[in-house]
Amino acid sequence: MASPDKEVAGEVPHVIRVYKDGSVERLLSWPSVPPSPNPDPQTGVSSKDITISENPKISARLYLPKIEPDDQKLPILVYFHGGAFCIGSAFSSVDNRYMSGLVSEARAIAVSIEYRMAPEHPLPAAYEDCWAALNWVASHSESQNEPNKDPWLLSYGDFERVYIGGDSAGSNIAHNIAIRAGSENLECNVKILGALILHSYFWGSNPIGSKTDPDKIKPYLVFDSKSIESESGVDTDKTLPALVWSFVYPSAPGGIDNPMINPEGPGAPSLAKLGCSKLLVCVAEHDELRDRGVRYYDLVKESGWDGELELYEVEGEGHCFQIFDTETTKAKNMIKHLAAFIK
């Protein structure tokens, strides 16, 4: 814990704090857990950690479901964790449990990316890391037994069925990766088959939809403007999602209307150019970001994009509910829906 007499240079209240001496204190975090090289008794899923790049430092946790004798090649899911670009980890206990359950249900290989985070590495570092990681995965489609190649991907991966996805900030990354893939080829010309956009962190200066009842907001991570406004005096026009964006990407051209956070901001690329064939957009009724997710679905639908598009909404739940309590009926149903999309 940081000394109380240290001077604060900047913060996202209750989440992360930067001191004038350069030190960073993450107030909201979850313990890291080791991978399971042997199949988990409950799910049959094995996992391991690998290094993708030393400079910049990019790593990942790979998940492999139980392999049956008659198995064909398996879909590949490249996943980007949430956490407002400044907290969270692919190695955290909550993400490890969630990914293991999803991999078991979907019978897919998952590569959960540990990207660099703000404020030590402001955006666009996370975007660049995740694009590099996806290209590393794609490079396995034509490479055999080379250094820095993973045997699970080489032996079991189906590169005709590559998916990307993420929750919250991670789904923002997935969207931006899909946009980039629409105009720039991946390694070995691998194509993204589908993208999962889950409780997406999109924002902008213009109000969207009906304002969520603050008494019904169920916060995950940081998206609970009611508590921040009441405790820190943040003006209602300076919402928490906007505060987060200015913290993690202070040099963003256009600020909160930058196309990376606002898909219909000035200069945003056409969503008709999304570089995938299938898109699943998931929202939750009591998520402050819910209306932005529905708006994103509508924008894609209206753009002329010719892929397969689906909106999935869960009533009575909040932001990324399925990650923290994977055992509820609604969480299990959502994970089954994600798995069916991947299958």
Coordinates of C-alpha atoms in Angstrom, one line a residue:
M1 CA 0.0 0.0 0.0
A2 CA 1.3 3.4 -0.9
S3 CA 2.3 5.9 1.8
P4 CA -0.6 8.3 2.6
D5 CA 1.7 11.3 2.4
K6 CA 2.6 10.7 -1.3
E7 CA 1.3 13.3 -3.7
V8 CA -1.3 12.1 -6.2
A9 CA -0.7 13.1 -9.8
G10 CA -3.8 11.5 -11.3
E11 CA -6.3 8.7 -10.7
V12 CA -9.4 6.9 -11.6
P13 CA -11.2 6.9 -8.3
H14 CA -11.4 3.4 -6.6
V15 CA -9.5 1.9 -9.5
I16 CA -6.0 3.2 -10.0
R17 CA -3.8 6.0 -8.7
V18 CA -0.6 7.6 -10.1
Y19 CA 1.8 9.4 -7.7
K20 CA 4.1 12.3 -8.6
D21 CA 7.1 10.1 -7.9
G22 CA 6.0 7.9 -10.8
S23 CA 4.7 5.0 -8.8
V24 CA 1.4 3.4 -9.7
E25 CA -1.1 1.9 -7.2
R26 CA -3.9 -0.4 -8.6
L27 CA -6.7 -0.2 -6.1
L28 CA -8.8 -2.8 -7.8
S29 CA -7.2 -6.1 -8.7
W30 CA -7.5 -9.9 -8.6
P31 CA -4.9 -12.4 -7.6
S32 CA -3.0 -14.2 -10.4
V33 CA -3.2 -18.0 -10.5
P34 CA -0.8 -20.4 -12.2
P35 CA -1.8 -22.3 -15.4
S36 CA -2.9 -26.0 -15.2
P37 CA -0.6 -28.1 -17.4
N38 CA -2.5 -31.1 -16.5
P39 CA -6.2 -31.3 -17.4
D40 CA -8.5 -29.7 -14.8
P41 CA -10.6 -32.4 -13.1
Q42 CA -13.8 -30.4 -13.6
T43 CA -13.5 -29.0 -17.1
G44 CA -10.8 -31.2 -18.7
V45 CA -9.0 -28.0 -19.8
S46 CA -5.2 -27.7 -19.8
S47 CA -3.5 -24.3 -19.8
K48 CA 0.0 -22.9 -20.1
D49 CA 1.7 -19.5 -20.3
I50 CA 3.9 -18.5 -23.2
T51 CA 5.9 -15.4 -24.3
I52 CA 4.9 -13.9 -27.7
S53 CA 7.3 -11.0 -27.7
E54 CA 10.1 -9.8 -25.4
N55 CA 10.2 -6.3 -26.9
P56 CA 7.5 -5.2 -26.4
K57 CA 6.6 -7.6 -23.6
I58 CA 3.6 -9.6 -24.8
S59 CA 2.5 -12.9 -23.2
A60 CA -0.5 -15.1 -23.2
R61 CA -2.3 -18.0 -21.4
L62 CA -3.2 -20.8 -23.8
Y63 CA -6.2 -23.1 -23.1
L64 CA -6.7 -26.5 -24.6
P65 CA -9.9 -28.6 -24.1
K66 CA -9.7 -32.3 -23.5
I67 CA -8.7 -33.9 -26.8
E68 CA -10.7 -36.9 -27.9
P69 CA -9.4 -39.6 -30.3
D70 CA -11.7 -38.7 -33.1
D71 CA -11.3 -34.9 -32.7
Q72 CA -10.7 -32.8 -35.8
K73 CA -9.0 -29.5 -35.7
L74 CA -10.4 -27.0 -33.2
P75 CA -11.6 -23.4 -33.5
I76 CA -9.1 -20.8 -32.2
L77 CA -10.3 -17.9 -30.0
V78 CA -7.9 -15.0 -29.5
Y79 CA -9.3 -13.2 -26.4
F80 CA -8.6 -9.8 -24.9
H81 CA -9.3 -9.3 -21.2
G82 CA -11.2 -6.3 -19.8
G83 CA -10.2 -3.8 -17.1
A84 CA -10.5 -0.3 -18.6
F85 CA -7.0 -0.7 -20.3
C86 CA -5.4 -0.2 -16.9
I87 CA -6.2 -3.1 -14.6
G88 CA -7.0 -6.8 -15.0
S89 CA -4.9 -9.7 -16.4
A90 CA -5.1 -12.7 -18.6
F91 CA -3.6 -14.6 -15.6
S92 CA -6.2 -13.4 -13.0
S93 CA -8.3 -15.9 -11.0
V94 CA -11.5 -14.6 -12.5
D95 CA -10.3 -14.6 -16.1
N96 CA -8.8 -18.1 -15.7
R97 CA -12.0 -19.6 -14.4
Y98 CA -14.1 -17.9 -17.1
M99 CA -11.9 -18.8 -19.9
S100 CA -11.6 -22.4 -18.7
G101 CA -15.4 -22.7 -18.7
L102 CA -15.8 -21.1 -22.1
V103 CA -13.1 -23.3 -23.7
S104 CA -14.6 -26.5 -22.2
E105 CA -18.1 -25.5 -23.5
A106 CA -16.9 -24.3 -27.0
R107 CA -14.3 -27.0 -27.5
A108 CA -11.9 -24.4 -28.8
I109 CA -8.3 -23.4 -28.3
A110 CA -8.1 -20.0 -26.6
V111 CA -5.2 -17.6 -26.5
S112 CA -5.8 -15.0 -23.8
I113 CA -3.5 -12.0 -24.4
E114 CA -1.5 -10.2 -21.7
Y115 CA -1.0 -6.8 -23.2
R116 CA 0.7 -3.7 -21.9
M117 CA -1.5 -1.4 -19.9
A118 CA -1.9 2.3 -19.0
P119 CA -0.6 4.5 -17.4
E120 CA 2.8 2.9 -17.8
H121 CA 2.0 2.2 -21.5
P122 CA -0.8 4.5 -22.6
L123 CA -3.0 3.6 -25.6
P124 CA -2.5 2.8 -28.4
A125 CA 0.1 0.3 -26.9
A126 CA -2.7 -2.3 -26.1
Y127 CA -4.0 -2.1 -29.6
E128 CA -0.6 -2.7 -31.1
D129 CA 0.2 -5.5 -28.7
C130 CA -3.1 -7.3 -29.5
W131 CA -2.6 -6.9 -33.3
A132 CA 0.9 -8.3 -32.9
A133 CA -0.4 -11.2 -30.8
L134 CA -3.1 -12.1 -33.4
N135 CA -0.5 -12.1 -36.1
W136 CA 1.7 -14.4 -34.0
V137 CA -1.3 -16.8 -33.8
A138 CA -1.9 -16.5 -37.5
S139 CA 1.7 -17.2 -38.3
H140 CA 1.2 -20.8 -37.2
S141 CA -1.0 -21.6 -40.1
E142 CA 2.0 -22.1 -42.4
S143 CA 4.9 -22.7 -40.0
Q144 CA 6.0 -26.0 -38.5
N145 CA 8.4 -26.7 -35.7
E146 CA 10.0 -23.2 -35.8
P147 CA 11.3 -21.3 -32.8
N148 CA 8.6 -19.3 -31.0
K149 CA 5.8 -21.5 -32.4
D150 CA 3.4 -23.3 -30.1
P151 CA 2.7 -27.0 -30.5
W152 CA -0.9 -26.8 -29.4
L153 CA -1.7 -24.3 -32.2
L154 CA 0.3 -26.3 -34.7
S155 CA -1.3 -29.6 -33.8
Y156 CA -4.9 -28.7 -33.0
G157 CA -5.7 -25.2 -34.4
D158 CA -8.1 -24.8 -37.3
F159 CA -7.0 -21.6 -39.1
E160 CA -10.2 -21.5 -41.1
R161 CA -12.0 -20.8 -37.9
V162 CA -10.2 -18.0 -36.1
Y163 CA -12.3 -15.9 -33.7
I164 CA -11.4 -12.8 -31.7
G165 CA -13.3 -11.5 -28.7
G166 CA -13.2 -9.6 -25.4
D167 CA -15.1 -8.1 -22.6
S168 CA -15.5 -4.4 -21.9
A169 CA -12.1 -2.8 -22.9
G170 CA -11.2 -6.1 -24.4
S171 CA -14.2 -6.0 -26.7
N172 CA -13.2 -2.4 -27.7
I173 CA -9.9 -4.0 -28.7
A174 CA -11.7 -6.7 -30.6
H175 CA -13.7 -4.1 -32.6
N176 CA -10.6 -2.1 -33.5
I177 CA -8.7 -5.3 -34.5
A178 CA -11.6 -6.3 -36.7
I179 CA -11.6 -2.8 -38.3
R180 CA -7.8 -3.0 -38.9
A181 CA -8.2 -6.6 -40.4
G182 CA -10.7 -5.1 -42.9
S183 CA -7.9 -3.1 -44.6
E184 CA -4.7 -4.9 -43.6
N185 CA -3.8 -8.6 -44.1
L186 CA -2.9 -10.8 -41.2
E187 CA 0.1 -13.2 -41.3
C188 CA -0.3 -15.9 -43.9
N189 CA -3.4 -14.1 -45.1
V190 CA -5.4 -15.7 -42.3
K191 CA -9.0 -14.4 -42.0
I192 CA -11.0 -13.7 -38.9
L193 CA -14.2 -15.8 -39.1
G194 CA -16.0 -14.2 -36.2
A195 CA -15.8 -11.5 -33.4
L196 CA -17.4 -11.5 -30.0
I197 CA -18.2 -7.9 -28.8
L198 CA -19.2 -8.4 -25.1
H199 CA -20.4 -5.4 -23.0
S200 CA -18.3 -3.2 -25.1
Y201 CA -16.5 -0.1 -23.8
F202 CA -17.7 2.5 -26.3
W203 CA -18.4 6.1 -25.5
G204 CA -18.8 9.6 -27.0
S205 CA -19.8 13.2 -26.4
N206 CA -23.4 12.7 -27.7
P207 CA -25.9 11.0 -25.4
I208 CA -27.1 7.6 -26.8
G209 CA -30.4 5.9 -26.0
S210 CA -32.3 6.2 -22.7
K211 CA -30.3 6.9 -19.6
T212 CA -29.9 3.9 -17.4
D213 CA -31.5 4.1 -14.0
P214 CA -28.5 4.7 -11.7
D215 CA -30.1 2.7 -9.0
K216 CA -30.1 -0.4 -11.2
I217 CA -26.6 -0.1 -12.5
K218 CA -24.6 -3.2 -11.5
P219 CA -21.0 -2.2 -11.7
Y220 CA -18.1 -4.4 -12.9
L221 CA -14.6 -2.9 -12.6
V222 CA -15.2 0.8 -12.9
F223 CA -18.4 1.6 -14.9
D224 CA -20.6 2.9 -12.1
S225 CA -20.7 6.7 -12.6
K226 CA -23.2 7.1 -9.7
S227 CA -20.8 6.1 -7.0
I228 CA -17.9 8.1 -8.6
E229 CA -20.1 11.3 -8.9
S230 CA -21.4 11.0 -5.4
E231 CA -18.0 10.4 -3.7
S232 CA -15.6 12.5 -5.8
G233 CA -17.8 15.4 -7.1
V234 CA -17.3 14.5 -10.7
D235 CA -19.6 16.7 -12.9
T236 CA -22.4 14.6 -14.5
D237 CA -21.0 15.7 -17.9
K238 CA -17.7 14.2 -17.0
T239 CA -18.8 10.6 -16.8
L240 CA -16.6 7.8 -15.6
P241 CA -16.2 6.2 -19.0
A242 CA -14.9 9.5 -20.3
L243 CA -12.6 9.9 -17.3
V244 CA -11.2 6.4 -17.9
W245 CA -10.5 7.3 -21.6
S246 CA -8.7 10.5 -20.8
F247 CA -6.6 8.6 -18.2
V248 CA -5.6 5.7 -20.5
Y249 CA -5.2 7.7 -23.8
P250 CA -4.5 11.3 -22.9
S251 CA -3.2 12.1 -26.3
A252 CA -6.1 10.7 -28.2
P253 CA -7.0 13.0 -31.2
G254 CA -10.6 14.1 -30.7
G255 CA -10.7 12.9 -27.1
I256 CA -13.8 10.9 -26.2
D257 CA -15.0 11.1 -29.9
N258 CA -11.8 9.4 -31.2
P259 CA -12.9 6.6 -33.5
M260 CA -11.2 4.0 -31.2
I261 CA -13.8 4.7 -28.5
N262 CA -16.6 6.2 -30.6
P263 CA -17.4 4.1 -33.7
E264 CA -19.4 6.9 -35.1
G265 CA -17.0 9.7 -34.2
P266 CA -15.6 12.1 -36.7
G267 CA -13.4 10.3 -39.2
A268 CA -14.4 6.8 -38.0
P269 CA -14.0 4.2 -40.6
S270 CA -17.1 2.6 -42.2
L271 CA -18.3 -0.4 -40.2
A272 CA -19.0 -2.0 -43.5
K273 CA -15.2 -2.7 -43.6
L274 CA -15.2 -4.9 -40.5
G275 CA -12.8 -7.8 -41.3
C276 CA -14.8 -10.7 -40.1
S277 CA -17.8 -12.8 -41.4
K278 CA -19.7 -13.2 -38.1
L279 CA -20.4 -10.7 -35.3
L280 CA -22.0 -11.3 -31.9
V281 CA -22.8 -8.2 -29.8
C282 CA -23.8 -8.9 -26.2
V283 CA -25.3 -6.4 -23.8
A284 CA -26.8 -6.4 -20.3
E285 CA -29.9 -4.5 -19.2
H286 CA -28.4 -2.8 -16.2
D287 CA -25.0 -2.0 -17.7
E288 CA -24.3 1.7 -18.1
L289 CA -22.7 0.9 -21.5
R290 CA -25.7 -1.1 -22.7
D291 CA -27.1 1.6 -25.0
R292 CA -23.7 2.1 -26.6
G293 CA -23.6 -1.6 -27.4
V294 CA -27.1 -1.6 -28.9
R295 CA -26.1 1.5 -30.9
Y296 CA -23.0 -0.3 -32.2
Y297 CA -25.2 -3.2 -33.3
D298 CA -27.5 -0.8 -35.2
L299 CA -24.6 1.0 -36.8
V300 CA -23.2 -2.3 -38.1
K301 CA -26.6 -3.3 -39.4
E302 CA -27.1 0.0 -41.2
S303 CA -23.5 0.1 -42.6
G304 CA -24.0 -2.4 -45.4
W305 CA -21.7 -4.9 -43.8
D306 CA -22.6 -8.2 -45.3
G307 CA -21.7 -10.6 -42.5
E308 CA -23.9 -12.6 -40.0
L309 CA -24.9 -10.2 -37.2
E310 CA -26.6 -11.1 -33.9
L311 CA -27.5 -9.1 -30.7
Y312 CA -27.8 -11.0 -27.4
E313 CA -29.2 -9.2 -24.4
V314 CA -29.5 -10.5 -20.8
E315 CA -32.1 -8.9 -18.6
G316 CA -31.6 -8.0 -15.0
E317 CA -27.8 -8.2 -15.1
G318 CA -24.9 -5.7 -15.2
H319 CA -21.5 -5.2 -16.9
C320 CA -19.7 -8.4 -17.6
F321 CA -21.7 -10.3 -15.0
Q322 CA -20.8 -13.7 -16.5
I323 CA -17.1 -13.3 -15.5
F324 CA -17.5 -12.8 -11.8
D325 CA -20.2 -15.4 -11.1
T326 CA -19.9 -18.1 -13.7
E327 CA -22.3 -20.4 -11.8
T328 CA -25.5 -18.5 -12.1
T329 CA -28.1 -19.7 -14.6
K330 CA -27.8 -16.5 -16.7
A331 CA -24.0 -16.7 -16.8
K332 CA -24.1 -20.4 -17.8
N333 CA -26.6 -19.6 -20.5
M334 CA -24.5 -16.8 -21.9
I335 CA -21.4 -18.9 -21.9
K336 CA -23.3 -21.6 -23.8
H337 CA -24.4 -18.9 -26.3
L338 CA -20.8 -17.8 -26.8
A339 CA -19.8 -21.4 -27.3
A340 CA -22.5 -22.0 -29.8
F341 CA -21.3 -19.0 -31.8
I342 CA -17.8 -20.3 -31.9
K343 CA -18.9 -23.9 -32.7

